[in-house]
mmCIF file of C-alpha atoms in Angstrom:
data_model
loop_
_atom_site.group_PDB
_atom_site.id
_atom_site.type_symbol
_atom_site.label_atom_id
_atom_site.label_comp_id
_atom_site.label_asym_id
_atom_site.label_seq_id
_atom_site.Cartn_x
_atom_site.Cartn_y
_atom_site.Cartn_z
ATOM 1 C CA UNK X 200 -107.032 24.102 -139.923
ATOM 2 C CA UNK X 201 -104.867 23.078 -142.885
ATOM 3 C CA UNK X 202 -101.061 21.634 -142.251
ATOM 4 C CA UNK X 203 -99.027 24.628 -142.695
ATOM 5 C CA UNK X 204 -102.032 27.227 -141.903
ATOM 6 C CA UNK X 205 -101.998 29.233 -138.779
ATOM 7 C CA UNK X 206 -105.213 29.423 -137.130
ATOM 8 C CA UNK X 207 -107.433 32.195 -137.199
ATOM 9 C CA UNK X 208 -109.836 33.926 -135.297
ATOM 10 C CA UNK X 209 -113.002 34.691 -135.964
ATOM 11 C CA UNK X 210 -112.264 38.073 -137.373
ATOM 12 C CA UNK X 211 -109.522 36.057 -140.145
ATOM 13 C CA UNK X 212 -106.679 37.367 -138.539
ATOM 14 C CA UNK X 213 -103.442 34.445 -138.105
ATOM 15 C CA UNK X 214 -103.695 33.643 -134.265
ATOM 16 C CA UNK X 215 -100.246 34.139 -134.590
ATOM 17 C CA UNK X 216 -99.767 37.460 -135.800
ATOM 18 C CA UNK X 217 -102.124 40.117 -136.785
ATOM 19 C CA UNK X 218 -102.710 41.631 -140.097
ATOM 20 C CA UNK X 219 -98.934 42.774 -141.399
ATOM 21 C CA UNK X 220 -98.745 45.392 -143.608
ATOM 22 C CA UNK X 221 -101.580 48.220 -144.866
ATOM 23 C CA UNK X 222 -101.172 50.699 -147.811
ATOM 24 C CA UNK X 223 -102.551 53.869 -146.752
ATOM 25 C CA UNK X 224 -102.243 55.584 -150.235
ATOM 26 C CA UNK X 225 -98.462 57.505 -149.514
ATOM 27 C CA UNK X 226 -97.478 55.348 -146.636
ATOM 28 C CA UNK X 227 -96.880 51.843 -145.929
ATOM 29 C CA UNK X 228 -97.266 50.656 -142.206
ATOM 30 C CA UNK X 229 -96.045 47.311 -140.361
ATOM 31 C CA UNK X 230 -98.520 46.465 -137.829
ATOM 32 C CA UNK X 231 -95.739 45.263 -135.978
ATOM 33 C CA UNK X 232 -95.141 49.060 -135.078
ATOM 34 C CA UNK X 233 -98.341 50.207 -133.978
ATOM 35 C CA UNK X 234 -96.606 53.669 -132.514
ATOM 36 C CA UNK X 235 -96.856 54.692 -136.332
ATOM 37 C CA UNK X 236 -100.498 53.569 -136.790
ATOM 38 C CA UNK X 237 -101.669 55.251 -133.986
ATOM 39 C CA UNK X 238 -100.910 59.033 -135.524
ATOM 40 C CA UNK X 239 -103.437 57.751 -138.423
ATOM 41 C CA UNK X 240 -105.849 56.665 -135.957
ATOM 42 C CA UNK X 241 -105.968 59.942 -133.829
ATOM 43 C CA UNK X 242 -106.171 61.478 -137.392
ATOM 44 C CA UNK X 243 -109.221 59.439 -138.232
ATOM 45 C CA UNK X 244 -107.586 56.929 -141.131
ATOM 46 C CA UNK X 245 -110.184 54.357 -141.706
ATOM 47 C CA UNK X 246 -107.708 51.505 -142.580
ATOM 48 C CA UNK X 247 -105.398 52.474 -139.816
ATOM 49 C CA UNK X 248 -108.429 52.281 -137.203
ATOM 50 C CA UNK X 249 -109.091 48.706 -138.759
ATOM 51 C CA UNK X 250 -105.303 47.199 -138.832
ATOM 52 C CA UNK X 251 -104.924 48.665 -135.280
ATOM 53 C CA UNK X 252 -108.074 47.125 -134.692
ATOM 54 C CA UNK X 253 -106.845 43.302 -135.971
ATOM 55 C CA UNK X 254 -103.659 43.976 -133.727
ATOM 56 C CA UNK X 255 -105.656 44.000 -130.481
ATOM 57 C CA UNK X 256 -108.048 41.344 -131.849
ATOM 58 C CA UNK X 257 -104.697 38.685 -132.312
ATOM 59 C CA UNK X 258 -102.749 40.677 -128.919
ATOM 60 C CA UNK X 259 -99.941 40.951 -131.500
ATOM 61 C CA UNK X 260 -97.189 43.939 -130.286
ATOM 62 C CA UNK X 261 -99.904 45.207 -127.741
ATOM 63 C CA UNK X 262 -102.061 43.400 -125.166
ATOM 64 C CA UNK X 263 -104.961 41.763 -126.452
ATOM 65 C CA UNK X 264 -108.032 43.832 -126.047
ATOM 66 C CA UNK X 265 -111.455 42.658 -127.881
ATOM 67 C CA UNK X 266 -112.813 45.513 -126.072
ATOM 68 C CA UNK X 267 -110.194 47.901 -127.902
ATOM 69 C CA UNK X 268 -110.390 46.415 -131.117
ATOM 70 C CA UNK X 269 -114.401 46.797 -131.235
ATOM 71 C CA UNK X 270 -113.723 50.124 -130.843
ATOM 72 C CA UNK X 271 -111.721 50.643 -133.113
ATOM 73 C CA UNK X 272 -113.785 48.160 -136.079
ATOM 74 C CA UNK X 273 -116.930 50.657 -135.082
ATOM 75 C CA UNK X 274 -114.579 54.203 -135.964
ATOM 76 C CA UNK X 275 -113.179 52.393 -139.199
ATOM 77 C CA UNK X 276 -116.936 51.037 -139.918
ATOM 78 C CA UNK X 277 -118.595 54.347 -139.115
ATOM 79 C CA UNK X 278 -116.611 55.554 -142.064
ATOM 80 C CA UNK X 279 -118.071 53.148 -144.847
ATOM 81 C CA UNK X 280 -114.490 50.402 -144.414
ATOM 82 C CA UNK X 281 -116.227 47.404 -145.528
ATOM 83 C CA UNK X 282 -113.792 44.925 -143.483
ATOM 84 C CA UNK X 283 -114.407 46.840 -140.294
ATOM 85 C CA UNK X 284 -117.881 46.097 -140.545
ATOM 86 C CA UNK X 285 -117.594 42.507 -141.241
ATOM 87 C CA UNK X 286 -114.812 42.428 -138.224
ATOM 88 C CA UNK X 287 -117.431 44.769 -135.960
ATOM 89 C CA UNK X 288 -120.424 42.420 -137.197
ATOM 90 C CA UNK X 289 -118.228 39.205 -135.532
ATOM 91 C CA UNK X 290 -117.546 41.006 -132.033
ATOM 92 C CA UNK X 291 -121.236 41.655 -131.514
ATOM 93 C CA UNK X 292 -121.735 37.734 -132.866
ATOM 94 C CA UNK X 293 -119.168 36.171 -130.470
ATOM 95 C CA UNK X 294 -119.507 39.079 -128.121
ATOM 96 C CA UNK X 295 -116.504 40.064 -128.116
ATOM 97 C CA UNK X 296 -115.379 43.024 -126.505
ATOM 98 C CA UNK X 297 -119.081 44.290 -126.510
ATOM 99 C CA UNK X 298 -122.247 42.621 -125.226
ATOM 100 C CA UNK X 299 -123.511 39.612 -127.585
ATOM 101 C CA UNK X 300 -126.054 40.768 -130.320
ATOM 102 C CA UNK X 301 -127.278 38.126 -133.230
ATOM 103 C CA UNK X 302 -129.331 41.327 -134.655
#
């Protein structure tokens, strides 16, 4: 780490606070309200499924859950979002919140 950097996981989220802020097109959204992001995610929004994702990775406003936020990087991925599947690709590297693949 650099002075004046926060760390950051694996993933590049801040250790300190997960991603803040995604533009879904009409609608900005704080990750620091994940109530909001959730309604995108039932609905099947790509980049919500991915911030929501990077909130559970960094236990920022929810719990942490790697097992959560692999869940949620494979819904976003499934649908083509490029970071998911670089965020998805690190869980099954570290093993994180799925079992451990190097494939």
């Amino acid at each position: 780490d650099r002075p004046g950097q926060s760390a950051q996981t694996p993933h590049g989220y801040a250790t300190d606070r997960a991603p803040t802020a995604m533009a879904t097109g009409r609608v900005a959204l704080r990750a620091d309200e994940p109530a909001s992001i959730q309604r995108l995610v039932d609905e099947g929004h790509a980049e919500a499924q991915h911030l929501l994702g990077g909130v559970y990775t960094c236990g920022a406003s929810l719990l942490q859950s790697h097992t959560e936020a692999a869940r949620l990087f494979r819904l976003a991925a499934d649908q083509g979002h490029v970071k998911a599947q670089s965020a998805l690709g690190t869980c099954y590297c570290n093993g994180e919140g799925l079992e451990q693949d190097h494939r």
